[in-house]
Coordinates of C-alpha atoms in Angstrom, one line a residue:
Chain A
M258 CA 13.5 24.8 30.2
K259 CA 15.2 23.0 27.3
P260 CA 16.0 19.7 28.9
R261 CA 12.7 19.5 30.6
F262 CA 11.0 20.0 27.3
R263 CA 12.6 17.1 25.1
Q264 CA 12.2 14.8 28.4
S265 CA 8.3 15.6 28.6
M266 CA 8.4 14.7 24.7
G267 CA 10.3 11.7 25.1
W268 CA 7.8 10.6 27.8
L269 CA 4.8 11.2 25.5
H270 CA 6.7 9.5 22.9
T271 CA 7.1 6.2 24.6
W272 CA 3.7 6.1 25.6
A273 CA 1.9 7.4 22.9
G274 CA 3.6 4.7 21.1
F275 CA 2.9 2.0 23.5
A276 CA -0.5 2.8 23.7
F277 CA -1.4 1.6 20.2
A278 CA 1.7 -0.1 18.8
W279 CA -0.2 -3.5 18.1
L280 CA -3.1 -2.0 16.6
L281 CA -0.8 0.4 14.6
F282 CA 1.1 -2.6 13.5
F283 CA -1.8 -4.2 12.3
I284 CA -3.1 -1.1 10.3
F285 CA 0.5 -0.6 8.5
V286 CA 0.6 -4.6 7.9
T287 CA -2.9 -4.9 6.4
G288 CA -2.8 -1.3 4.6
S289 CA 0.4 -2.2 2.9
A290 CA -0.9 -5.6 1.6
G291 CA -3.7 -3.2 0.2
Y292 CA -1.3 -1.9 -2.2
F293 CA -1.5 -5.3 -3.8
E294 CA -5.0 -5.7 -3.8
N295 CA -5.7 -6.7 -7.2
E296 CA -2.7 -8.7 -7.3
I297 CA -4.1 -10.8 -4.1
D298 CA -7.2 -11.1 -5.8
R299 CA -5.9 -12.7 -8.9
W300 CA -4.1 -15.4 -6.5
M301 CA -7.4 -16.0 -4.8
M302 CA -9.4 -16.5 -7.7
P303 CA -7.4 -18.8 -9.8
E304 CA -10.3 -20.0 -12.0
I305 CA -9.9 -16.8 -13.7
A306 CA -8.6 -17.1 -17.3
V307 CA -5.8 -14.3 -18.0
V308 CA -6.0 -12.4 -21.3
N309 CA -2.4 -13.0 -22.6
K310 CA -2.7 -11.8 -26.3
P311 CA -4.2 -8.8 -27.9
I312 CA -7.9 -8.9 -28.0
D313 CA -10.7 -7.2 -30.2
D314 CA -12.8 -4.5 -27.7
F315 CA -15.8 -4.7 -29.9
S316 CA -15.9 -8.9 -30.1
V317 CA -15.4 -8.5 -26.0
L318 CA -18.6 -6.3 -25.9
T319 CA -20.5 -8.4 -28.0
S320 CA -20.0 -11.3 -26.0
A321 CA -20.3 -9.6 -22.5
E322 CA -23.4 -8.0 -23.6
Q323 CA -25.0 -11.8 -24.3
Q324 CA -24.0 -12.7 -21.1
L325 CA -25.7 -9.7 -19.3
D326 CA -28.8 -10.0 -21.3
T327 CA -29.2 -13.4 -20.1
L328 CA -28.0 -13.0 -16.7
A329 CA -28.7 -9.6 -15.5
A330 CA -31.9 -8.5 -17.6
D331 CA -33.2 -6.4 -15.2
A332 CA -30.4 -5.0 -13.3
T333 CA -30.3 -1.0 -13.0
Q334 CA -26.7 -0.9 -13.9
W335 CA -24.1 -2.8 -16.0
Y336 CA -20.5 -2.9 -16.3
I337 CA -18.0 -4.5 -18.5
S338 CA -14.3 -4.2 -17.6
Y339 CA -11.7 -4.7 -20.0
P340 CA -8.3 -6.3 -19.4
T341 CA -5.6 -4.0 -18.0
G342 CA -2.3 -4.0 -16.7
R343 CA -3.2 -4.9 -13.0
D344 CA -6.4 -6.7 -14.0
P345 CA -5.8 -8.8 -17.2
Y346 CA -9.3 -10.3 -17.5
I347 CA -12.4 -9.6 -18.9
G348 CA -15.3 -9.3 -16.3
I349 CA -18.8 -8.2 -16.0
S350 CA -20.8 -7.2 -13.1
W351 CA -24.3 -5.8 -12.5
L352 CA -26.6 -4.2 -9.8
Q353 CA -29.5 -6.2 -9.0
P354 CA -32.3 -4.7 -7.5
A355 CA -33.9 -5.9 -4.5
N356 CA -36.7 -8.5 -5.2
A357 CA -39.3 -8.6 -2.4
E358 CA -40.4 -12.0 -4.1
L359 CA -37.3 -13.7 -3.6
G360 CA -36.5 -11.9 -0.3
T361 CA -32.9 -10.8 -2.3
A362 CA -31.5 -7.8 -1.2
R363 CA -29.9 -5.1 -3.6
Q364 CA -26.7 -6.6 -4.7
W365 CA -23.5 -6.3 -6.9
H366 CA -23.0 -9.4 -9.0
K367 CA -19.5 -10.1 -10.2
K368 CA -18.5 -12.5 -13.0
F369 CA -15.5 -13.2 -15.3
L370 CA -15.4 -14.4 -19.0
S371 CA -13.1 -16.8 -20.7
P372 CA -11.3 -14.8 -23.4
D373 CA -11.8 -17.9 -25.8
T374 CA -15.1 -19.0 -25.4
G375 CA -17.1 -15.8 -24.3
N376 CA -18.7 -17.8 -21.5
T377 CA -19.0 -16.8 -18.0
I378 CA -16.2 -18.7 -15.7
T379 CA -17.4 -19.0 -11.9
A380 CA -14.4 -18.1 -9.7
R381 CA -14.4 -19.5 -6.0
K382 CA -15.9 -17.2 -3.5
T383 CA -13.6 -15.4 -1.5
S384 CA -13.1 -12.3 0.5
G385 CA -10.0 -11.4 -1.6
G386 CA -7.6 -8.5 -1.2
E387 CA -10.1 -5.9 -0.7
T388 CA -11.1 -7.4 2.7
L389 CA -7.6 -7.8 3.7
Y390 CA -6.8 -4.1 3.1
R391 CA -10.4 -2.8 4.4
L392 CA -9.3 -4.7 7.9
H393 CA -6.9 -1.6 8.6
Y394 CA -9.8 0.7 9.2
N395 CA -12.7 -1.5 10.0
L396 CA -11.2 -3.9 11.9
H397 CA -13.8 -6.3 10.8
Y398 CA -15.9 -7.5 13.7
V399 CA -16.4 -4.2 15.6
P400 CA -19.4 -2.3 14.0
V401 CA -18.2 -0.1 11.3
L402 CA -18.6 3.4 13.4
I403 CA -16.4 2.1 16.3
G404 CA -14.0 0.7 13.8
Y405 CA -13.4 4.2 12.1
L406 CA -13.4 6.1 15.6
V407 CA -10.6 3.6 16.8
T408 CA -8.5 3.5 13.8
S409 CA -8.6 7.4 13.8
L410 CA -7.8 7.6 17.5
A411 CA -4.9 5.2 16.8
T412 CA -3.7 7.5 13.6
L413 CA -3.9 10.3 16.2
F414 CA -1.5 8.7 18.4
M415 CA 0.6 7.7 15.3
L416 CA 0.9 11.6 14.5
I417 CA 1.9 12.2 17.8
G418 CA 4.8 9.5 18.2
L419 CA 6.0 10.9 14.6
V420 CA 6.1 14.4 15.9
T421 CA 7.5 14.0 19.4
G422 CA 10.1 11.4 17.6
V423 CA 11.5 14.2 15.4
I424 CA 11.7 16.3 18.2
I425 CA 13.4 13.9 20.7
H426 CA 16.0 12.6 18.2
K427 CA 19.1 14.9 18.7
K428 CA 21.1 14.4 15.6
I429 CA 18.9 13.4 12.8
F430 CA 21.2 14.8 10.2
I431 CA 24.5 14.0 11.7
E432 CA 22.9 10.0 12.2
F433 CA 21.0 10.2 9.2
F434 CA 22.8 6.9 7.9
T435 CA 23.8 5.5 11.3
F436 CA 23.3 2.0 11.8
R437 CA 25.7 0.2 14.5
K438 CA 25.2 -3.5 14.6
G439 CA 25.6 -5.7 17.3
K440 CA 25.4 -3.3 20.2
G441 CA 22.3 -4.3 22.0
L442 CA 19.8 -1.7 22.8
R443 CA 22.3 1.0 20.6
S444 CA 21.6 -1.1 17.8
W445 CA 17.9 -1.3 18.0
L446 CA 17.8 2.8 18.5
D447 CA 19.6 2.8 15.3
I448 CA 17.5 1.0 13.4
H449 CA 14.3 2.5 15.0
N450 CA 15.8 5.8 13.7
V451 CA 16.4 4.3 10.4
F452 CA 12.9 2.9 10.0
S453 CA 11.5 6.3 11.1
V454 CA 13.3 8.9 9.6
L455 CA 14.3 7.7 6.1
P456 CA 10.6 7.2 5.1
L457 CA 9.4 10.0 7.1
P458 CA 7.9 11.5 4.2
F459 CA 5.7 8.3 3.4
H460 CA 5.0 8.1 7.3
L461 CA 3.7 11.9 7.9
M462 CA 2.1 11.9 4.5
I463 CA 0.3 8.6 5.1
T464 CA -0.9 8.9 8.6
Y465 CA -2.0 12.6 8.2
S466 CA -4.0 11.6 5.1
G467 CA -5.3 8.7 7.0
L468 CA -6.2 11.0 9.6
I469 CA -8.0 13.1 7.0
L470 CA -9.7 10.6 5.2
L471 CA -11.9 9.3 8.2
M472 CA -12.6 13.1 9.3
G473 CA -16.4 12.8 8.5
V474 CA -16.8 10.3 11.0
S475 CA -14.1 11.7 13.7
F476 CA -14.8 15.0 13.4
F477 CA -18.5 14.6 13.3
P478 CA -19.1 17.5 15.7
V479 CA -18.2 19.9 13.4
I480 CA -20.8 18.8 10.6
D481 CA -23.1 18.2 13.7
N482 CA -23.1 21.7 14.5
T483 CA -23.2 23.4 10.8
Y484 CA -25.6 20.9 9.0
G485 CA -27.5 19.3 11.8
V486 CA -27.2 16.0 13.6
S487 CA -29.3 13.4 11.6
K488 CA -28.0 10.7 9.0
K489 CA -29.7 12.7 6.4
M490 CA -28.1 16.1 7.1
H491 CA -24.5 14.4 7.1
R492 CA -25.5 12.9 3.8
Q493 CA -26.5 16.4 2.6
F494 CA -23.1 17.9 3.9
Y495 CA -21.3 15.1 2.0
D496 CA -22.9 15.7 -1.5
E497 CA -22.3 19.7 -1.1
S498 CA -19.0 19.6 -0.4
Q499 CA -18.2 16.7 -2.5
V500 CA -19.8 18.3 -5.8
E501 CA -18.0 17.1 -9.1
D502 CA -17.3 19.6 -11.5
K503 CA -18.8 18.4 -15.3
Q504 CA -18.4 19.6 -18.6
Q505 CA -21.1 19.1 -21.0
Q506 CA -21.4 19.2 -24.5
I507 CA -23.9 18.2 -27.4
I508 CA -22.2 16.1 -30.1
D509 CA -23.1 14.8 -33.2
L510 CA -23.3 11.1 -33.1
N511 CA -25.9 10.8 -35.9
T512 CA -27.9 8.3 -34.1
T513 CA -31.9 8.4 -32.2
E514 CA -30.7 5.8 -30.2
L515 CA -27.2 5.0 -28.2
S516 CA -25.3 1.7 -27.7
L517 CA -22.6 0.7 -26.0
K518 CA -21.0 -0.4 -29.3
A519 CA -21.9 3.1 -30.7
I520 CA -20.1 5.2 -27.9
L521 CA -17.2 2.6 -27.8
T522 CA -16.5 3.7 -31.4
D523 CA -17.1 7.2 -30.7
A524 CA -14.8 7.2 -27.4
K525 CA -12.0 5.2 -29.1
A526 CA -12.2 8.0 -32.2
R527 CA -11.8 10.5 -29.5
Y528 CA -8.6 8.9 -27.6
E529 CA -7.1 6.9 -30.0
N530 CA -3.9 6.0 -27.6
Q531 CA -6.0 5.4 -24.4
N532 CA -6.9 1.8 -23.5
V533 CA -10.8 1.5 -22.4
S534 CA -10.8 0.0 -18.7
Y535 CA -14.5 0.0 -18.2
L536 CA -17.9 0.3 -20.2
G537 CA -20.8 1.0 -18.0
L538 CA -24.5 1.4 -18.6
I539 CA -26.1 3.2 -15.8
D540 CA -29.9 4.0 -15.1
R541 CA -31.1 1.3 -17.3
N542 CA -34.6 1.5 -15.6
T543 CA -35.1 5.1 -16.5
E544 CA -36.0 7.2 -19.5
Q545 CA -32.3 8.4 -19.7
P546 CA -29.6 5.8 -19.6
G547 CA -26.5 7.0 -19.4
F548 CA -23.1 5.2 -21.0
E549 CA -20.1 5.5 -19.4
V550 CA -16.7 5.1 -20.7
W551 CA -13.6 4.9 -18.5
F552 CA -9.8 4.7 -19.7
E553 CA -6.9 2.8 -18.4
G554 CA -4.3 5.3 -17.2
D555 CA -4.3 8.8 -15.2
E556 CA -3.2 12.4 -15.3
G557 CA -0.5 12.8 -12.5
L558 CA -2.5 11.8 -9.1
E559 CA -5.9 12.0 -10.5
F560 CA -8.1 8.8 -11.7
A561 CA -8.9 7.7 -15.3
T562 CA -11.0 9.9 -17.5
L563 CA -14.7 9.3 -17.2
M564 CA -16.9 9.9 -20.0
T565 CA -20.9 9.6 -20.0
Y566 CA -23.1 9.6 -22.7
R567 CA -26.9 10.5 -22.6
M568 CA -29.6 11.3 -25.0
V569 CA -31.2 14.8 -24.1
N570 CA -34.1 16.2 -26.3
G571 CA -33.2 13.9 -29.2
Q572 CA -29.5 14.7 -29.1
V573 CA -26.3 13.1 -27.6
Q574 CA -24.9 14.9 -24.8
L575 CA -21.4 14.0 -24.0
E576 CA -20.4 14.7 -20.1
K577 CA -16.7 14.8 -18.8
S578 CA -16.0 14.5 -15.3
L579 CA -13.4 17.1 -14.4
G580 CA -12.6 16.6 -10.7
K581 CA -13.9 18.1 -7.8
A582 CA -15.9 21.2 -7.8
H583 CA -14.6 23.0 -4.4
S584 CA -10.9 23.6 -3.4
A585 CA -11.7 21.7 0.2
A586 CA -12.7 18.8 -1.7
K587 CA -9.9 19.1 -4.0
V588 CA -7.5 18.6 -1.0
Y589 CA -9.3 15.9 0.1
D590 CA -8.9 14.4 -2.9
I591 CA -5.1 14.6 -3.3
L592 CA -4.7 13.3 0.2
E593 CA -7.0 10.4 -0.6
H594 CA -5.1 9.5 -3.9
L595 CA -1.8 10.3 -2.0
H596 CA -2.8 8.1 0.4
E597 CA -4.4 4.8 -1.6
G598 CA -1.5 5.3 -4.1
L599 CA -4.0 4.2 -7.1
F600 CA -2.0 6.1 -9.5
A601 CA 1.0 4.0 -8.8
D602 CA 2.5 2.1 -11.3
I603 CA 4.4 -1.0 -10.8
Y604 CA 7.5 0.4 -9.6
L605 CA 6.0 3.1 -7.4
R606 CA 3.5 0.6 -6.0
W607 CA 6.3 -1.3 -4.7
L608 CA 7.9 1.8 -3.4
Y609 CA 4.7 2.3 -1.5
F610 CA 4.7 -1.3 -0.3
I611 CA 8.2 -1.0 1.0
S612 CA 7.7 1.9 3.1
G613 CA 4.3 0.7 4.4
L614 CA 6.5 -2.3 5.5
L615 CA 9.2 0.0 7.0
G616 CA 6.3 1.7 9.0
A617 CA 5.5 -1.6 10.1
A618 CA 9.2 -2.2 11.3
M619 CA 9.5 0.9 12.7
I620 CA 6.5 0.1 15.1
A621 CA 8.1 -3.2 15.6
S622 CA 11.3 -1.9 16.6
G623 CA 9.5 0.6 19.1
M624 CA 7.6 -2.0 20.8
I625 CA 11.2 -4.0 21.0
I626 CA 13.2 -1.1 22.5
W627 CA 10.2 -0.7 25.0
V628 CA 10.7 -4.0 26.2
K629 CA 14.8 -4.0 25.9
K630 CA 14.6 -0.9 28.1
R631 CA 12.9 -2.8 31.0
Q632 CA 14.0 -6.1 30.6
K633 CA 16.6 -5.8 33.4
Q634 CA 13.7 -6.1 35.7
Q635 CA 12.7 -9.3 34.6
T636 CA 9.1 -8.8 35.8
I637 CA 6.3 -11.4 34.6
F638 CA 4.6 -8.5 32.8
I639 CA 7.6 -7.2 30.9
N640 CA 8.4 -10.9 29.9
L641 CA 4.4 -11.6 28.8
I642 CA 4.5 -8.2 26.8
D643 CA 7.6 -9.5 24.9
R644 CA 6.0 -12.4 24.0
L645 CA 3.1 -10.7 23.0
N646 CA 5.1 -8.9 20.8
A647 CA 6.2 -12.0 19.3
A648 CA 2.7 -12.8 18.7
V649 CA 1.7 -9.8 17.1
I650 CA 5.1 -8.9 14.9
V651 CA 5.5 -12.3 13.6
G652 CA 1.9 -13.6 14.1
L653 CA 0.4 -11.3 12.1
P654 CA 2.4 -12.4 9.0
I655 CA 1.4 -15.9 10.0
A656 CA -2.3 -15.1 10.2
I657 CA -2.1 -13.6 6.7
A658 CA -0.5 -16.5 5.4
G659 CA -3.4 -18.4 7.0
Y660 CA -5.9 -16.4 5.3
F661 CA -4.0 -17.4 1.9
W662 CA -4.1 -20.8 2.9
S663 CA -7.7 -21.0 3.7
N664 CA -8.5 -19.8 0.3
R665 CA -6.8 -23.2 -1.1
L666 CA -8.1 -25.6 1.7
L667 CA -11.6 -24.5 2.4
P668 CA -13.9 -26.7 0.3
L669 CA -15.3 -24.9 -2.5
A670 CA -19.1 -25.6 -2.1
M671 CA -18.6 -24.2 1.5
V672 CA -21.4 -22.0 2.9
N673 CA -20.0 -18.5 3.8
R674 CA -16.8 -19.6 2.2
A675 CA -15.6 -15.7 2.0
A676 CA -16.4 -14.9 5.7
W677 CA -14.7 -18.1 6.9
E678 CA -11.4 -17.1 5.3
V679 CA -11.4 -14.2 7.4
H680 CA -12.4 -16.0 10.4
S681 CA -9.3 -18.4 9.6
L682 CA -6.9 -15.3 9.5
F683 CA -8.4 -14.6 13.2
I684 CA -8.3 -18.0 14.5
V685 CA -4.5 -18.5 13.4
F686 CA -3.7 -15.0 15.1
A687 CA -5.5 -15.8 18.2
A688 CA -3.8 -19.1 18.0
C689 CA -0.1 -17.3 17.7
I690 CA -1.2 -15.6 20.8
C691 CA -1.9 -18.5 22.7
F692 CA 1.1 -20.2 21.6
C693 CA 3.2 -17.2 22.5
A694 CA 1.3 -16.8 25.9
V695 CA 2.6 -20.3 26.9
S696 CA 6.0 -20.9 25.6
S697 CA 9.1 -19.7 27.1
T698 CA 10.4 -16.1 26.5
D699 CA 13.7 -17.3 25.2
K700 CA 12.7 -19.5 22.6
V701 CA 9.5 -18.0 21.7
W702 CA 10.9 -15.4 18.5
K703 CA 13.0 -18.2 16.9
S704 CA 10.1 -20.5 16.7
M705 CA 7.6 -18.0 15.7
L706 CA 10.0 -17.0 13.1
W707 CA 10.5 -20.6 11.8
I708 CA 6.7 -21.3 11.4
A709 CA 6.1 -18.1 9.7
A710 CA 9.2 -19.0 7.1
I711 CA 7.3 -22.6 6.8
A712 CA 3.7 -21.1 6.3
Y713 CA 5.2 -18.9 3.5
A714 CA 7.5 -21.2 2.0
L715 CA 4.9 -23.9 1.4
L716 CA 2.2 -21.7 -0.2
P717 CA 3.4 -22.0 -3.8
L718 CA 3.5 -26.0 -3.1
G719 CA 0.0 -25.6 -1.9
N720 CA -1.0 -23.7 -4.9
I721 CA 0.5 -26.5 -7.4
L722 CA -1.1 -29.0 -5.5
T723 CA -4.8 -27.5 -5.2
T724 CA -4.7 -25.7 -8.6
E725 CA -2.9 -26.1 -12.1
H726 CA -0.9 -23.2 -11.3
S727 CA 2.6 -24.1 -10.9
L728 CA 5.3 -21.6 -10.9
L729 CA 6.4 -23.0 -14.6
A730 CA 2.7 -22.9 -15.7
S731 CA 2.2 -19.4 -14.6
A732 CA 5.1 -18.5 -16.4
Q733 CA 4.3 -20.3 -19.7
N734 CA 0.9 -18.7 -19.5
S735 CA 2.3 -15.4 -18.9
D736 CA 0.0 -15.1 -15.6
W737 CA 2.6 -12.8 -14.1
L738 CA 0.5 -12.0 -11.4
M739 CA 0.0 -15.4 -10.6
L740 CA 4.1 -16.1 -10.7
G741 CA 5.1 -13.0 -9.1
F742 CA 2.6 -13.7 -6.0
D743 CA 4.1 -17.2 -5.8
L744 CA 7.8 -15.9 -5.9
I745 CA 6.9 -13.0 -3.5
M746 CA 5.6 -15.5 -1.1
L747 CA 9.4 -17.7 -1.2
L748 CA 11.2 -14.5 -0.6
F749 CA 9.0 -13.4 2.4
A750 CA 9.7 -17.3 3.9
A751 CA 13.7 -16.5 3.0
C752 CA 13.4 -13.2 5.0
F753 CA 11.5 -15.0 7.9
A754 CA 14.0 -18.1 7.4
L755 CA 17.1 -15.5 7.7
A756 CA 15.9 -13.6 10.5
A757 CA 15.1 -17.1 12.5
A758 CA 18.7 -18.2 11.6
L759 CA 20.4 -15.0 12.8
I760 CA 18.7 -14.4 15.8
K761 CA 20.2 -15.7 19.2
N762 CA 18.1 -17.3 21.5
K763 CA 18.7 -15.0 24.4
D764 CA 19.5 -12.0 22.9
N765 CA 17.1 -11.4 19.8
K766 CA 19.3 -8.9 17.7
T767 CA 18.6 -8.4 14.1
V768 CA 14.8 -9.0 13.2
Q769 CA 13.8 -7.4 10.1
A770 CA 11.0 -9.1 8.3
Chain B
M1003 CA 14.1 3.6 -17.4
L1004 CA 13.5 7.0 -15.8
I1005 CA 13.3 5.5 -12.3
L1006 CA 16.6 3.8 -12.7
M1007 CA 18.5 7.1 -13.8
Q1008 CA 16.6 8.8 -10.6
I1009 CA 17.9 6.0 -8.4
L1010 CA 21.4 6.2 -9.8
L1011 CA 21.8 10.1 -9.1
Q1012 CA 20.2 10.0 -5.7
L1013 CA 22.6 6.9 -5.0
L1014 CA 25.5 9.2 -5.9
A1015 CA 24.0 12.3 -4.1
F1016 CA 23.3 10.4 -0.9
T1017 CA 26.9 8.7 -0.9
L1018 CA 28.5 12.2 -1.1
L1019 CA 26.4 13.3 1.5
S1020 CA 27.1 10.3 3.9
L1021 CA 30.9 10.7 3.1
S1022 CA 30.9 14.2 4.5
L1023 CA 30.1 12.8 7.9
T1024 CA 33.2 11.8 9.8
R1025 CA 31.6 8.5 10.8
H1026 CA 30.8 7.1 7.4
Y1027 CA 33.9 8.7 5.8
S1028 CA 35.8 6.6 8.5
Q1029 CA 33.9 3.4 7.8
V1030 CA 34.6 3.7 3.9
M1031 CA 38.4 4.5 4.6
S1032 CA 38.5 1.5 7.4
Q1033 CA 40.4 4.0 9.6
A1034 CA 39.5 6.8 11.8
Q1035 CA 39.8 10.3 9.6
R1036 CA 39.3 13.6 10.5
L1037 CA 38.0 15.2 7.5
A1038 CA 39.4 18.6 6.3
K1039 CA 36.8 21.4 6.0
S1040 CA 37.6 21.7 2.4
T1041 CA 36.6 18.4 1.8
V1042 CA 33.6 18.1 4.2
L1043 CA 32.4 21.1 1.7
T1044 CA 33.2 19.5 -1.5
F1045 CA 31.4 16.5 -0.5
R1046 CA 28.2 18.4 0.9
I1047 CA 27.8 20.8 -2.1
S1048 CA 28.2 18.3 -4.7
G1049 CA 25.9 16.1 -2.9
Y1050 CA 23.5 18.6 -2.6
L1051 CA 23.9 19.8 -6.1
L1052 CA 23.2 16.2 -7.4
L1053 CA 20.3 16.0 -5.1
T1054 CA 18.5 19.1 -6.6
T1055 CA 19.6 17.6 -10.1
A1056 CA 17.5 14.5 -9.2
I1057 CA 14.6 16.1 -8.2
I1058 CA 14.5 18.7 -11.3
Y1059 CA 14.9 15.6 -13.2
A1060 CA 11.7 13.9 -11.6
V1061 CA 9.8 16.9 -12.0
Y1062 CA 11.0 17.5 -15.6
S1063 CA 10.0 13.6 -16.2
W1064 CA 6.8 13.3 -14.3
G1065 CA 5.6 16.7 -13.8
W1066 CA 5.1 18.4 -10.4
A1067 CA 2.7 16.0 -8.5
L1068 CA 4.0 12.6 -9.5
G1069 CA 7.8 13.7 -9.9
L1070 CA 7.8 14.7 -6.2
V1071 CA 6.1 11.4 -5.1
Y1072 CA 8.8 9.2 -7.0
S1073 CA 11.6 11.4 -5.5
L1074 CA 10.5 11.0 -2.1
A1075 CA 10.0 7.3 -2.5
T1076 CA 13.1 6.4 -4.3
A1077 CA 15.1 8.9 -1.7
T1078 CA 13.5 6.5 1.1
L1079 CA 14.6 3.4 -0.8
V1080 CA 18.2 4.8 -1.5
S1081 CA 18.9 5.9 1.7
T1082 CA 17.9 2.9 3.6
F1083 CA 19.9 0.6 1.3
L1084 CA 22.9 3.1 1.8
A1085 CA 22.6 2.8 5.6
V1086 CA 22.7 -0.7 5.3
L1087 CA 25.5 -0.9 2.9
L1088 CA 27.3 1.4 5.0
T1089 CA 27.4 -0.9 8.1
Y1090 CA 27.9 -3.9 6.5
K1091 CA 30.0 -3.4 3.5
P1092 CA 31.3 0.2 3.6
H1093 CA 34.2 -0.4 1.2
Y1094 CA 32.1 -0.8 -1.8
L1095 CA 31.8 2.8 -1.8
A1096 CA 35.5 3.3 -1.9
F1097 CA 35.4 4.0 -5.4
V1098 CA 33.8 7.4 -4.5
I1099 CA 36.8 8.7 -2.5
I1100 CA 39.6 7.6 -5.1
P1101 CA 39.2 10.8 -7.4
F1102 CA 39.6 12.8 -4.4
K1103 CA 42.7 11.4 -3.0
P1104 CA 44.9 10.3 -5.5
K1105 CA 47.6 9.2 -3.1
D1106 CA 45.3 6.8 -1.0
L1107 CA 45.3 4.0 -3.6
T1108 CA 45.9 1.2 -1.3
L1109 CA 42.6 1.0 -0.2

């Protein structure tokens, strides 16, 4: 029974992995990029002015309120964002209600303010880091529901792959650190184990939580059966299960009319050592507007503290959010926070990113092993899969470089500019697939790796030529995010170049991007 | 630099654990070596003790939730680094063995 069991698990591991390998590689790479969403945003909006000296919270509030008064007089919600470690700029955003006369839909607007003059800065239209990381679960071109279902299914197969992988790995402890170089298939199996076993806690966490995050969509029959089939009933389930626990108290603020200035003073007195990250004014068009204060920093895995001030019967009521009320929602929240890693500081964020890339490398090495085991047959089909592997494993990074390039090269006044950035990503991806499909199996990996190296190496140069952000200028302005992004692009280029130089034409050996 | 301390502790712990395995001990000594049972036990117990210390240290510094996340994340980084080091530059780890083998200073 025992050998049969391992064999069947081995079969399952091979084919469960094969079925969704390309999609899972796409999910892991774009998802990992998401850990640097804000940093990518900064690079893709080079016009924003970075705050590199201490600022006065109240003068920022004054200039932000002035701008909001003129730009967003009839908006229902206002937000003012203060400079934080990951977003060192001043921003304003507002929710514009739908306007039947002008034919505009309800929409969020966002503008940045210059820290020196207080005037608005118009940043270029971009899809930014957010669209890039959303690709990993909405798949962009398909209807959002289909995207969720397909990614959920792929995630399910990933989980199967992980569990069966642990079962078929006979010497998980003895070969914990083992990587035997230069031994063909044996080396590939070793490196596959290294990429899988060492970050296993991350892989299990990210896969399981990914599955749970989309459970409202993928396990919809459960809600259908308990609440009802319609969209409204699903909404009701969501509202009831996700109820927030709130603590309300009446405070003595000695005022009859609240203002953002008054609540900022009060909030700063309550939390002296915390930096304010957002001020918000919600329900502006009602009798009882709410004034929100958000703080930077978190407690453990939880988000920053949120306080809401409202006038209730002539008294000031302060409401603090204490997280989810029900335990199921609490568990869901923990999994969500672990998955998104928003609590992570710069070191942990890098560890998240590296673990994510190791996951991508695990899938890539698995795909390469699948081909290696069948390469003796030299059939047209196996060779095609090999070339398509190159198109996905190296082509996707090239496509992401293409996304960044399009941000610098597309005309600033272009209609639908942001959408065309994403189209560029997929156009480059498609071009890579076509290139790989027609080029020779012997050379395809090497040429793809060189293309990737060049695409990334030239990005900082493109940045200098199209904006005023050279590496030196970024360092002088203490614009660490811009500088860091450019340097990391050079690092990626170096990795691809190294891989391209090491790889042998026929027998591709150590690829690790 | 709490995280640096965490990384150093785990690096030492994982190095000791890897040396308790014949394959890696031989790599570091650059000759096939049969390990005495007592040596294996010494490496293994001290390795696990250090690893536990690292986790306790992490929980103490960051609390349960973040401490465990940090431990697992740095463990991935450190062990991957060690796997690469053992393959390409195993001799860098010889300094760990020397205290246990006073006679073999000719490494």
